Short mmCIF file of C-alpha atoms and ligand atoms in Angstrom, two decimals:
data_model
loop_
_atom_site.label_atom_id
_atom_site.label_comp_id
_atom_site.label_asym_id
_atom_site.label_seq_id
_atom_site.Cartn_x
_atom_site.Cartn_y
_atom_site.Cartn_z
CA UNK A 173 48.14 -32.24 -50.94
CA UNK A 174 46.88 -28.93 -52.28
CA UNK A 175 43.76 -26.80 -52.11
CA UNK A 176 41.72 -29.31 -54.14
CA UNK A 177 42.65 -32.44 -52.19
CA UNK A 178 39.94 -31.96 -49.57
CA UNK A 179 37.04 -31.88 -52.04
CA UNK A 180 38.45 -34.89 -53.91
CA UNK A 181 38.69 -36.81 -50.65
CA UNK A 182 35.13 -35.78 -49.74
CA UNK A 183 33.95 -37.16 -53.07
CA UNK A 184 35.88 -40.36 -52.45
CA UNK A 185 34.24 -40.78 -49.04
CA UNK A 186 30.84 -40.20 -50.62
CA UNK A 187 31.63 -42.70 -53.36
CA UNK A 188 32.51 -45.29 -50.71
CA UNK A 189 29.04 -44.96 -49.20
CA UNK A 190 27.93 -46.84 -52.36
CA UNK A 191 25.00 -44.48 -52.90
CA UNK A 192 26.07 -43.60 -56.46
CA UNK A 193 25.93 -47.28 -57.40
CA UNK A 194 22.16 -47.62 -57.21
CA UNK A 195 20.34 -47.28 -60.54
CA UNK A 196 17.64 -45.16 -58.90
CA UNK A 197 20.21 -42.71 -57.60
CA UNK A 198 21.82 -42.39 -61.02
CA UNK A 199 18.47 -41.86 -62.73
CA UNK A 200 17.50 -39.25 -60.18
CA UNK A 201 20.72 -37.28 -60.81
CA UNK A 202 20.19 -37.43 -64.59
CA UNK A 203 16.67 -36.06 -64.13
CA UNK A 204 17.97 -33.33 -61.82
CA UNK A 205 20.51 -32.32 -64.44
CA UNK A 206 17.90 -32.37 -67.23
CA UNK A 207 15.54 -30.18 -65.21
CA UNK A 208 18.33 -27.77 -64.26
CA UNK A 209 19.29 -27.40 -67.92
CA UNK A 210 15.68 -26.81 -68.93
CA UNK A 211 15.19 -24.23 -66.20
CA UNK A 212 18.39 -22.40 -67.10
CA UNK A 213 18.26 -22.60 -70.90
CA UNK A 214 17.90 -18.86 -71.24
CA UNK A 215 20.85 -18.11 -68.92
CA UNK A 216 22.98 -20.61 -70.81
CA UNK A 217 22.00 -19.03 -74.14
CA UNK A 218 23.01 -15.62 -72.80
CA UNK A 219 26.36 -16.94 -71.55
CA UNK A 220 27.14 -18.58 -74.89
CA UNK A 221 26.14 -15.36 -76.63
CA UNK A 222 28.49 -13.39 -74.37
CA UNK A 223 31.36 -15.78 -75.18
CA UNK A 224 30.78 -16.26 -78.93
CA UNK A 225 27.81 -14.18 -80.12
CA UNK A 226 26.21 -17.56 -80.90
CA UNK A 227 22.48 -17.61 -81.66
CA UNK A 228 19.77 -19.33 -79.63
CA UNK A 229 19.19 -21.68 -82.59
CA UNK A 230 22.82 -22.84 -82.69
CA UNK A 231 23.04 -23.08 -78.89
CA UNK A 232 20.05 -25.37 -78.86
CA UNK A 233 21.07 -27.55 -81.82
CA UNK A 234 24.83 -27.81 -81.16
CA UNK A 235 24.84 -27.87 -77.38
CA UNK A 236 21.62 -28.46 -75.45
CA UNK A 237 19.78 -30.84 -77.78
CA UNK A 238 22.67 -33.31 -77.72
CA UNK A 239 22.65 -33.29 -73.92
CA UNK A 240 18.89 -33.85 -73.69
CA UNK A 241 19.23 -36.78 -76.11
CA UNK A 242 22.13 -38.22 -74.09
CA UNK A 243 20.13 -37.99 -70.85
CA UNK A 244 17.08 -39.59 -72.47
CA UNK A 245 19.12 -42.46 -73.83
CA UNK A 246 20.96 -43.01 -70.53
CA UNK A 247 17.67 -43.04 -68.58
CA UNK A 248 16.26 -45.65 -70.93
CA UNK A 249 19.28 -47.92 -71.32
CA UNK A 250 21.03 -47.53 -67.99
CA UNK A 251 19.36 -50.54 -66.29
CA UNK A 252 20.54 -52.75 -69.15
CA UNK A 253 24.05 -51.24 -69.34
CA UNK A 254 24.57 -51.54 -65.58
CA UNK A 255 23.29 -55.11 -65.31
CA UNK A 256 25.57 -57.94 -64.23
CA UNK A 257 26.07 -60.15 -67.28
CA UNK A 258 26.43 -63.90 -67.09
CA UNK A 259 28.96 -65.54 -69.40
CA UNK A 260 29.70 -69.22 -70.08
CA UNK A 261 32.18 -70.96 -67.78
CA UNK A 262 35.03 -72.91 -69.33
CA UNK A 263 35.28 -76.68 -68.79
CA UNK A 264 38.31 -76.57 -66.52
CA UNK A 265 36.37 -74.53 -63.94
CA UNK A 266 33.29 -76.72 -64.03
CA UNK A 267 31.03 -76.56 -61.98
CA UNK A 268 30.96 -72.75 -61.56
CA UNK A 269 29.27 -69.55 -62.64
CA UNK A 270 30.98 -66.65 -64.42
CA UNK A 271 29.74 -63.13 -64.57
CA UNK A 272 30.81 -59.58 -65.34
CA UNK A 273 29.89 -56.77 -62.96
CA UNK A 274 29.95 -53.23 -64.42
CA UNK A 275 31.18 -50.95 -61.65
CA UNK A 276 31.83 -47.21 -61.50
CA UNK A 277 35.48 -46.14 -61.39
CA UNK A 278 35.08 -43.59 -58.57
CA UNK A 279 36.07 -39.92 -58.51
CA UNK A 280 36.31 -38.59 -62.07
CA UNK A 281 37.97 -35.43 -63.33
CA UNK A 282 36.45 -34.01 -66.52
CA UNK A 283 38.37 -31.24 -68.28
CA UNK A 284 36.43 -29.42 -71.01
CA UNK A 285 37.33 -27.39 -74.10
CA UNK A 286 35.88 -23.98 -74.98
CA UNK A 287 34.48 -24.50 -78.48
CA UNK A 288 31.19 -26.17 -77.44
CA UNK A 289 31.54 -25.37 -73.77
CA UNK A 290 28.22 -26.74 -72.49
CA UNK A 291 28.18 -29.92 -74.51
CA UNK A 292 31.86 -30.80 -74.09
CA UNK A 293 31.65 -30.36 -70.31
CA UNK A 294 28.30 -31.98 -69.62
CA UNK A 295 28.16 -34.86 -72.15
CA UNK A 296 31.05 -36.65 -70.38
CA UNK A 297 29.42 -35.74 -67.04
CA UNK A 298 26.17 -37.45 -68.14
CA UNK A 299 28.15 -40.58 -69.00
CA UNK A 300 29.95 -40.42 -65.63
CA UNK A 301 26.64 -40.04 -63.74
CA UNK A 302 25.07 -42.92 -65.70
CA UNK A 303 28.04 -45.11 -64.80
CA UNK A 304 27.70 -44.23 -61.07
CA UNK A 305 30.72 -41.99 -60.46
CA UNK A 306 31.32 -38.70 -58.66
CA UNK A 307 32.47 -35.75 -60.74
CA UNK A 308 34.84 -32.82 -60.61
CA UNK A 309 34.33 -30.74 -63.74
CA UNK A 310 36.83 -28.15 -64.97
CA UNK A 311 35.32 -26.24 -67.92
CA UNK A 312 37.53 -24.11 -70.16
CA UNK A 313 38.43 -20.67 -68.85
CA UNK A 314 38.35 -19.26 -72.40
CA UNK A 315 34.55 -19.47 -72.54
CA UNK A 316 34.45 -17.82 -69.11
CA UNK A 317 30.79 -16.73 -69.12
CA UNK A 318 29.59 -20.24 -69.87
CA UNK A 319 32.02 -21.71 -67.34
CA UNK A 320 30.62 -19.59 -64.50
CA UNK A 321 26.98 -20.31 -65.44
CA UNK A 322 27.70 -24.06 -65.53
CA UNK A 323 29.42 -23.77 -62.14
CA UNK A 324 26.38 -22.01 -60.67
CA UNK A 325 23.88 -24.50 -62.13
CA UNK A 326 25.83 -27.46 -60.79
CA UNK A 327 26.24 -25.77 -57.38
CA UNK A 328 22.48 -25.15 -57.20
CA UNK A 329 21.64 -28.73 -58.22
CA UNK A 330 24.13 -31.13 -56.61
CA UNK A 331 26.05 -31.63 -53.39
CA UNK A 332 29.75 -30.83 -53.99
CA UNK A 333 30.67 -34.20 -52.49
CA UNK A 334 28.92 -35.72 -55.54
CA UNK A 335 29.35 -33.26 -58.42
CA UNK A 336 31.21 -29.97 -58.35
CA UNK A 337 32.76 -27.51 -60.78
CA UNK A 338 36.20 -26.03 -60.33
CA UNK A 339 36.76 -23.03 -62.55
CA UNK A 340 40.13 -21.89 -63.79
CA UNK A 341 42.90 -22.30 -66.32
CA UNK A 342 46.40 -23.75 -66.42
CA UNK A 343 47.25 -23.11 -62.76
CA UNK A 344 44.04 -24.66 -61.41
CA UNK A 345 44.19 -27.63 -63.80
CA UNK A 346 47.83 -28.28 -62.92
CA UNK A 347 46.95 -28.37 -59.21
CA UNK A 348 43.96 -30.63 -59.85
CA UNK A 349 46.15 -33.02 -61.83
CA UNK A 350 48.54 -33.42 -58.88
CA UNK A 351 45.76 -35.34 -57.11
CA UNK A 352 44.69 -38.93 -57.42
CA UNK A 353 41.57 -39.50 -59.53
CA UNK A 354 40.01 -42.77 -60.64
CA UNK A 355 39.45 -41.46 -64.17
CA UNK A 356 40.46 -38.39 -66.15
CA UNK A 357 38.39 -37.43 -69.18
CA UNK A 358 40.05 -34.65 -71.18
CA UNK A 359 38.83 -32.75 -74.24
CA UNK A 360 41.29 -30.35 -75.82
CA UNK A 361 44.44 -29.93 -77.84
CA UNK A 362 47.17 -32.49 -78.54
CA UNK A 363 49.92 -30.64 -76.58
CA UNK A 364 47.75 -30.29 -73.44
CA UNK A 365 46.53 -33.89 -73.94
CA UNK A 366 50.16 -34.98 -73.51
CA UNK A 367 50.48 -32.97 -70.27
CA UNK A 368 47.30 -34.57 -68.91
CA UNK A 369 48.42 -38.06 -69.96
CA UNK A 370 51.78 -37.58 -68.21
CA UNK A 371 50.10 -36.38 -65.00
CA UNK A 372 47.68 -39.33 -65.13
CA UNK A 373 50.57 -41.76 -65.60
CA UNK A 374 52.09 -40.64 -62.26
CA UNK A 375 48.97 -42.01 -60.51
CA UNK A 376 48.21 -44.78 -63.03
CA UNK A 377 44.87 -43.10 -63.65
CA UNK A 378 42.95 -44.29 -66.72
CA UNK A 379 42.27 -41.58 -69.29
CA UNK A 380 40.04 -40.75 -72.17
CA UNK A 381 41.68 -38.11 -74.36
CA UNK A 382 39.42 -36.40 -76.89
CA UNK A 383 41.92 -34.44 -78.98
CA UNK A 384 42.00 -32.77 -82.38
CA UNK A 385 43.95 -32.81 -85.62
CA UNK A 386 43.66 -32.02 -89.29
CA UNK A 387 40.60 -33.81 -90.68
CA UNK A 388 40.84 -34.35 -94.45
CA UNK A 389 37.84 -34.23 -96.79
CA UNK A 390 38.14 -35.87 -100.20
CA UNK A 391 35.91 -34.89 -103.11
CA UNK A 392 36.11 -37.35 -105.99
CA UNK A 393 35.05 -36.78 -109.61
CA UNK A 394 31.86 -38.87 -109.31
CA UNK A 395 30.60 -37.05 -106.16
CA UNK A 396 27.27 -35.26 -106.07
CA UNK A 397 29.04 -31.90 -106.13
CA UNK A 398 26.10 -29.69 -105.24
CA UNK A 399 25.22 -31.73 -102.15
CA UNK A 400 28.91 -32.08 -101.22
CA UNK A 401 29.34 -28.28 -101.37
CA UNK A 402 26.23 -27.73 -99.25
CA UNK A 403 27.19 -30.22 -96.55
CA UNK A 404 30.85 -29.17 -96.45
CA UNK A 405 30.06 -25.44 -96.24
CA UNK A 406 27.65 -26.06 -93.36
CA UNK A 407 30.08 -28.33 -91.48
CA UNK A 408 33.09 -26.07 -91.98
CA UNK A 409 31.53 -22.71 -91.12
CA UNK A 410 29.34 -23.88 -88.24
CA UNK A 411 30.75 -22.19 -85.11
CA UNK A 412 33.10 -20.32 -87.52
CA UNK A 413 35.10 -23.49 -88.03
CA UNK A 414 35.85 -23.87 -84.31
CA UNK A 415 34.79 -27.52 -84.36
CA UNK A 416 37.15 -30.41 -83.65
CA UNK A 417 35.61 -32.54 -86.43
CA UNK A 418 35.16 -29.76 -89.01
CA UNK A 419 36.65 -30.53 -92.42
CA UNK A 420 40.11 -29.04 -91.86
CA UNK A 421 41.18 -29.08 -95.51
CA UNK A 422 39.78 -30.28 -98.83
CA UNK A 423 41.34 -32.64 -101.33
CA UNK A 424 39.54 -31.95 -104.61
CA UNK A 425 40.09 -33.90 -107.81
CA UNK A 426 41.42 -31.74 -110.65
CA UNK A 427 38.59 -32.83 -113.01
CA UNK A 428 35.85 -31.27 -110.88
CA UNK A 429 37.76 -28.52 -109.12
CA UNK A 430 36.16 -25.54 -110.95
CA UNK A 431 32.63 -26.90 -110.79
CA UNK A 432 32.88 -27.89 -107.13
CA UNK A 433 34.44 -24.62 -106.00
CA UNK A 434 31.74 -22.67 -107.85
CA UNK A 435 29.08 -24.65 -105.93
CA UNK A 436 30.96 -24.10 -102.66
CA UNK A 437 31.10 -20.33 -103.19
CA UNK A 438 27.36 -20.35 -104.10
CA UNK A 439 26.61 -22.15 -100.85
CA UNK A 440 28.61 -19.68 -98.78
CA UNK A 441 26.91 -16.74 -100.48
CA UNK A 442 23.48 -18.27 -100.06
CA UNK A 443 24.00 -19.01 -96.35
CA UNK A 444 24.94 -15.34 -95.77
CA UNK A 445 27.06 -16.26 -92.75
CA UNK A 446 26.79 -13.52 -90.15
CA UNK A 447 26.16 -13.04 -86.47
CA UNK A 448 22.96 -11.16 -87.35
CA UNK A 449 21.71 -14.15 -89.35
CA UNK A 450 22.39 -16.32 -86.28
CA UNK A 451 24.51 -18.83 -88.23
CA UNK A 452 27.98 -17.48 -87.45
CA UNK A 453 30.08 -16.66 -84.39
CA UNK A 454 33.14 -14.68 -83.45
CA UNK A 455 36.58 -16.15 -82.85
CA UNK A 456 36.97 -17.00 -79.18
CA UNK A 457 39.87 -14.64 -78.36
CA UNK A 458 42.51 -12.35 -79.81
CA UNK A 459 45.25 -14.98 -79.72
CA UNK A 460 43.22 -17.35 -81.88
CA UNK A 461 42.10 -14.49 -84.12
CA UNK A 462 45.72 -13.45 -84.77
CA UNK A 463 46.79 -17.05 -85.30
CA UNK A 464 44.06 -17.48 -87.90
CA UNK A 465 44.59 -14.30 -89.90
CA UNK A 466 48.26 -15.26 -90.22
CA UNK A 467 47.10 -18.32 -92.18
CA UNK A 468 45.29 -16.19 -94.78
CA UNK A 469 47.88 -16.21 -97.54
CA UNK A 470 46.75 -13.40 -99.89
CA UNK A 471 48.31 -15.16 -102.90
CA UNK A 472 46.03 -18.15 -102.36
CA UNK A 473 42.70 -16.50 -101.53
CA UNK A 474 39.98 -17.93 -103.78
CA UNK A 475 37.10 -16.52 -101.77
CA UNK A 476 36.75 -14.36 -98.64
CA UNK A 477 39.83 -13.33 -96.70
CA UNK A 478 37.94 -10.46 -95.05
CA UNK A 479 38.08 -9.91 -91.30
CA UNK A 480 37.20 -7.38 -88.61
CA UNK A 481 39.72 -7.31 -85.80
CA UNK A 482 37.62 -5.31 -83.34
CA UNK A 483 34.77 -7.84 -83.55
CA UNK A 484 37.04 -10.89 -83.97
CA UNK A 485 35.15 -11.99 -87.07
CA UNK A 486 36.75 -13.77 -90.01
CA UNK A 487 34.47 -14.34 -92.99
CA UNK A 488 34.43 -17.78 -94.62
CA UNK A 489 37.68 -18.04 -96.54
CA UNK A 490 38.80 -20.51 -99.20
CA UNK A 491 42.49 -20.81 -100.03
CA UNK A 492 42.99 -22.60 -103.33
CA UNK A 493 45.86 -24.58 -104.89
CA UNK A 494 47.80 -24.95 -101.67
CA UNK A 495 50.11 -27.92 -101.07
CA UNK A 496 50.97 -29.94 -97.98
CA UNK A 497 53.84 -27.53 -97.18
CA UNK A 498 51.59 -24.46 -97.06
CA UNK A 499 51.38 -22.58 -93.74
CA UNK A 500 47.67 -23.54 -93.42
CA UNK A 501 48.63 -27.22 -93.63
CA UNK A 502 50.98 -27.29 -90.62
CA UNK A 503 48.53 -27.39 -87.68
CA UNK A 504 44.81 -27.87 -87.07
CA UNK A 505 43.09 -24.71 -88.39
CA UNK A 506 40.15 -24.49 -85.97
CA UNK A 507 38.64 -21.50 -87.73
CA UNK A 508 36.75 -20.50 -90.91
CA UNK A 509 39.69 -20.94 -93.30
CA UNK A 510 39.48 -23.78 -95.77
CA UNK A 511 42.59 -24.76 -97.76
CA UNK A 512 42.03 -26.70 -100.97
CA UNK A 513 44.60 -29.11 -102.35
CA UNK A 514 43.93 -30.21 -105.92
CA UNK A 515 44.96 -33.75 -106.88
CA UNK A 516 44.99 -36.17 -109.82
CA UNK A 517 46.24 -39.38 -108.29
CA UNK A 518 43.97 -40.69 -105.49
CA UNK A 519 46.44 -43.30 -104.22
CA UNK A 520 49.22 -40.68 -104.01
CA UNK A 521 46.97 -38.45 -101.91
CA UNK A 522 46.00 -41.37 -99.63
CA UNK A 523 49.72 -42.05 -99.16
CA UNK A 524 50.27 -38.38 -98.24
CA UNK A 525 47.52 -38.53 -95.57
CA UNK A 526 49.06 -41.74 -94.20
CA UNK A 527 52.35 -39.88 -93.58
CA UNK A 528 50.60 -37.50 -91.20
CA UNK A 529 49.23 -38.03 -87.65
CA UNK A 530 45.95 -39.95 -87.57
CA UNK A 531 43.14 -37.37 -87.86
CA UNK A 532 40.06 -37.20 -85.65
CA UNK A 533 37.78 -37.38 -88.72
CA UNK A 534 37.88 -38.03 -92.42
CA UNK A 535 35.14 -37.40 -94.98
CA UNK A 536 34.83 -38.94 -98.43
CA UNK A 537 32.48 -37.61 -101.10
CA UNK A 538 31.84 -40.13 -103.88
CA UNK A 539 28.90 -42.05 -105.34
CA UNK A 540 31.07 -45.16 -105.60
CA UNK A 541 30.70 -47.32 -102.49
CA UNK A 542 33.72 -49.44 -103.38
CA UNK A 543 35.99 -46.40 -103.65
CA UNK A 544 34.70 -45.01 -100.35
CA UNK A 545 35.29 -48.36 -98.67
CA UNK A 546 38.79 -48.57 -100.10
CA UNK A 547 39.73 -45.11 -98.75
CA UNK A 548 38.25 -45.82 -95.31
CA UNK A 549 40.04 -49.16 -95.24
CA UNK A 550 43.43 -47.60 -96.01
CA UNK A 551 43.35 -44.65 -93.62
CA UNK A 552 43.36 -44.62 -89.84
CA UNK A 553 41.20 -41.91 -88.20
CA UNK A 554 38.78 -41.53 -85.29
CA UNK A 555 35.50 -41.57 -87.23
CA UNK A 556 33.89 -39.94 -90.19
CA UNK A 557 31.30 -40.04 -92.92
CA UNK A 558 30.69 -40.88 -96.55
CA UNK A 559 28.95 -38.02 -98.37
CA UNK A 560 28.56 -36.02 -95.18
CA UNK A 561 30.63 -34.20 -92.57
CA UNK A 562 30.29 -33.83 -88.78
CA UNK A 563 26.90 -35.57 -88.56
CA UNK A 564 28.33 -38.91 -87.38
CA UNK A 565 28.70 -37.23 -83.96
CA UNK A 566 24.91 -37.12 -83.61
CA UNK A 567 24.47 -40.90 -83.72
CA UNK A 568 25.07 -42.08 -80.16
CA UNK A 569 25.42 -45.66 -81.39
CA UNK A 570 28.70 -44.59 -83.02
CA UNK A 571 31.49 -44.38 -80.41
CA UNK A 572 33.07 -40.93 -80.73
CA UNK A 573 36.82 -40.53 -80.27
CA UNK A 574 40.20 -40.36 -81.92
CA UNK A 575 43.03 -42.75 -82.62
CA UNK A 576 46.77 -42.16 -82.27
CA UNK A 577 47.39 -38.40 -82.12
CA UNK A 578 43.68 -37.55 -82.22
CA UNK A 579 42.93 -39.30 -78.95
CA UNK A 580 42.57 -42.33 -76.73
CA UNK A 581 39.19 -43.95 -76.01
CA UNK A 582 35.72 -42.85 -77.01
CA UNK A 583 32.31 -41.87 -75.64
CA UNK A 584 28.62 -41.15 -76.47
CA UNK A 585 25.88 -43.68 -75.77
CA UNK A 586 27.10 -47.03 -74.47
CA UNK A 587 30.71 -46.07 -75.27
CA UNK A 588 30.35 -43.19 -72.77
CA UNK A 589 29.08 -45.54 -70.09
CA UNK A 590 32.02 -47.84 -70.81
CA UNK A 591 34.52 -44.95 -70.57
CA UNK A 592 33.55 -44.49 -66.89
CA UNK A 593 33.06 -48.16 -66.01
CA UNK A 594 35.28 -51.01 -64.92
CA UNK A 595 34.05 -54.44 -65.94
CA UNK A 596 34.81 -56.66 -62.95
CA UNK A 597 35.07 -60.36 -63.79
CA UNK A 598 33.95 -62.91 -61.20
CA UNK A 599 34.18 -66.67 -61.14
CA UNK A 600 31.91 -68.19 -58.48
CA UNK A 601 32.52 -71.80 -57.45
CA UNK A 602 30.64 -74.18 -55.18
CA UNK A 603 32.64 -76.18 -52.64
CA UNK A 604 31.01 -79.61 -53.00
CA UNK A 605 33.38 -80.72 -55.78
CA UNK A 606 37.18 -80.41 -55.85
CA UNK A 607 39.04 -82.44 -58.51
CA UNK A 608 42.70 -82.65 -57.56
CA UNK A 609 44.41 -82.76 -60.96
CA UNK A 610 45.92 -79.26 -60.63
CA UNK A 611 47.54 -80.04 -57.26
CA UNK A 612 50.83 -81.81 -56.61
CA UNK A 613 52.06 -84.44 -56.66
CA UNK A 614 52.11 -83.99 -60.46
CA UNK A 615 51.95 -87.05 -62.73
CA UNK A 616 51.83 -87.83 -66.43
CA UNK A 617 48.29 -89.07 -65.98
CA UNK A 618 47.21 -85.72 -64.52
CA UNK A 619 48.95 -83.90 -67.34
CA UNK A 620 47.12 -86.03 -69.89
CA UNK A 621 43.86 -85.29 -68.15
CA UNK A 622 44.55 -81.53 -68.21
CA UNK A 623 45.37 -81.69 -71.94
CA UNK A 624 42.15 -83.58 -72.53
CA UNK A 625 40.09 -81.03 -70.62
CA UNK A 626 41.76 -78.17 -72.43
CA UNK A 627 41.48 -79.96 -75.75
CA UNK A 628 45.11 -79.12 -76.59
P1 NAD B 851 43.30 -26.71 -74.75
O1 NAD B 851 44.07 -27.98 -74.81
O2 NAD B 851 44.05 -25.44 -74.83
O3 NAD B 851 42.45 -26.63 -73.39
C1 NAD B 851 41.62 -27.69 -72.95
C2 NAD B 851 41.53 -27.67 -71.45
O4 NAD B 851 42.82 -27.87 -70.89
C3 NAD B 851 41.00 -26.37 -70.87
O5 NAD B 851 40.07 -26.67 -69.85
C4 NAD B 851 42.23 -25.68 -70.32
O6 NAD B 851 41.97 -24.89 -69.19
C5 NAD B 851 43.14 -26.84 -69.96
N1 NAD B 851 44.55 -26.52 -70.12
C6 NAD B 851 45.12 -25.67 -71.02
N2 NAD B 851 46.45 -25.65 -70.89
C7 NAD B 851 46.75 -26.49 -69.87
C8 NAD B 851 47.97 -26.90 -69.25
N3 NAD B 851 49.15 -26.43 -69.64
N4 NAD B 851 47.90 -27.80 -68.24
C9 NAD B 851 46.72 -28.28 -67.83
N5 NAD B 851 45.54 -27.91 -68.38
C10 NAD B 851 45.54 -27.05 -69.38
O7 NAD B 851 42.21 -26.86 -75.89
P2 NAD B 851 41.11 -25.81 -76.33
O8 NAD B 851 41.80 -24.66 -76.98
O9 NAD B 851 40.17 -25.56 -75.23
O10 NAD B 851 40.30 -26.63 -77.45
C11 NAD B 851 40.75 -26.73 -78.76
C12 NAD B 851 41.33 -28.09 -79.06
O11 NAD B 851 40.48 -29.10 -78.54
C13 NAD B 851 41.42 -28.37 -80.54
O12 NAD B 851 42.62 -29.04 -80.81
C14 NAD B 851 40.23 -29.27 -80.82
O13 NAD B 851 40.38 -30.10 -81.93
C15 NAD B 851 40.17 -30.05 -79.55
N6 NAD B 851 38.82 -30.55 -79.34
C16 NAD B 851 38.59 -31.88 -79.40
C17 NAD B 851 37.30 -32.35 -79.24
C18 NAD B 851 37.01 -33.83 -79.31
O14 NAD B 851 35.89 -34.18 -78.95
N7 NAD B 851 37.92 -34.68 -79.72
C19 NAD B 851 36.25 -31.48 -79.01
C20 NAD B 851 36.54 -30.12 -78.95
C21 NAD B 851 37.82 -29.66 -79.10
#
């Protein structure tokens, strides 16, 4: 028992009233959330600006738009997703009916990360609402302005016994995790993911862990280099590289290295990344800023390497000719620094990636479908793209999540509904017929009959 137990218990009592299970109730809450977001767009934009100096354009495209699309899809497909589904009954149970009942898990804890603080807090919440759960949301304390605006919006829109926000950092999250939840959905780093998983194990609580990692991006000699450079520059420097699925490092074939890097530098120059242009943001805090500038190895700077400590801005930086032992290759970068490893032997580089923890994403730039397929087939990673980066996240038909070190489970679209749903299996039998072959006394004849029925 601690200071959060009471609200969790209140939510559990509310859940047991069964109100959240009706489709109408769920739809109504989704509409309430949509309207609250619309009404407060400007306040949310200001909060994101205060946390990152992010523009209205980026806040809409990277945060709000995805939520509106999620709500629209859930409103449309929810009746189908939540429907009881009949399945065929096996012969041995004849005559009977079999069906699967999707049911909400109960009281869900959602822990968000700071890098897309609206989207990463509310997209799982939309899935939890659609699936009929109650929600306790803990946004990241690092994006503190956005966290308090989200808390206020939720407080103004929902009863706390249904959906509430608890603000705070390590201390508050640790206390929350001492309680019993029916589901924990965590977005964040691998080390904290392990802490959350351990706490969940104490209560046998199911988890979804949306973690990070070093996402490789391969550029092969036959790639459309100009387009590759454009798409990679956009994906890497969006949010100043503070994106879990940003290309973490590049693997560029020796043959096209000079040409590709020239295109990449052109793209960076053309984009004119800056806060004034609205296409760039500051680094979230001093700790991350200092961590990042330590990765800028002066010997390896190919482009950029300039930063302003007082504004926490690091300009797009390319480090060239690094190897897997380089300081920038040890941990996820999560900032606007892009190491480039040059290679000759594709299979050797695939083998190198295989030695490392499974990444959240992987991107392959080539015009050869067979080569792309071969690389995707050999490597294990959460999700990715051929001739693009990041954009797979926008297709809600693609479950989004990691594998191994980059996470457990997935969400978005139907996968999000599934993450917060238990599929309850029911066999329903009439009583007018009761064959006795499974009951004792056993006999060889009964055994034969059973084998016949089972076709074994
Ligand atoms: P983080 O792990 O430091 O924090 C995430 C959440 O955990 C925050 O709400 C924080 O308050 C809480 N937390 C921090 N330390 C804790 C502790 N000791 N005990 C309990 N709770 C604790 O991660 P972050 O810095 O907010 O986000 C960056 C990381 O998240 C990167 O690794 C990135 O790749 C990953 N990420 C993954 C996704 C995804 O969808 N897979 C999305 C965004 C970010």
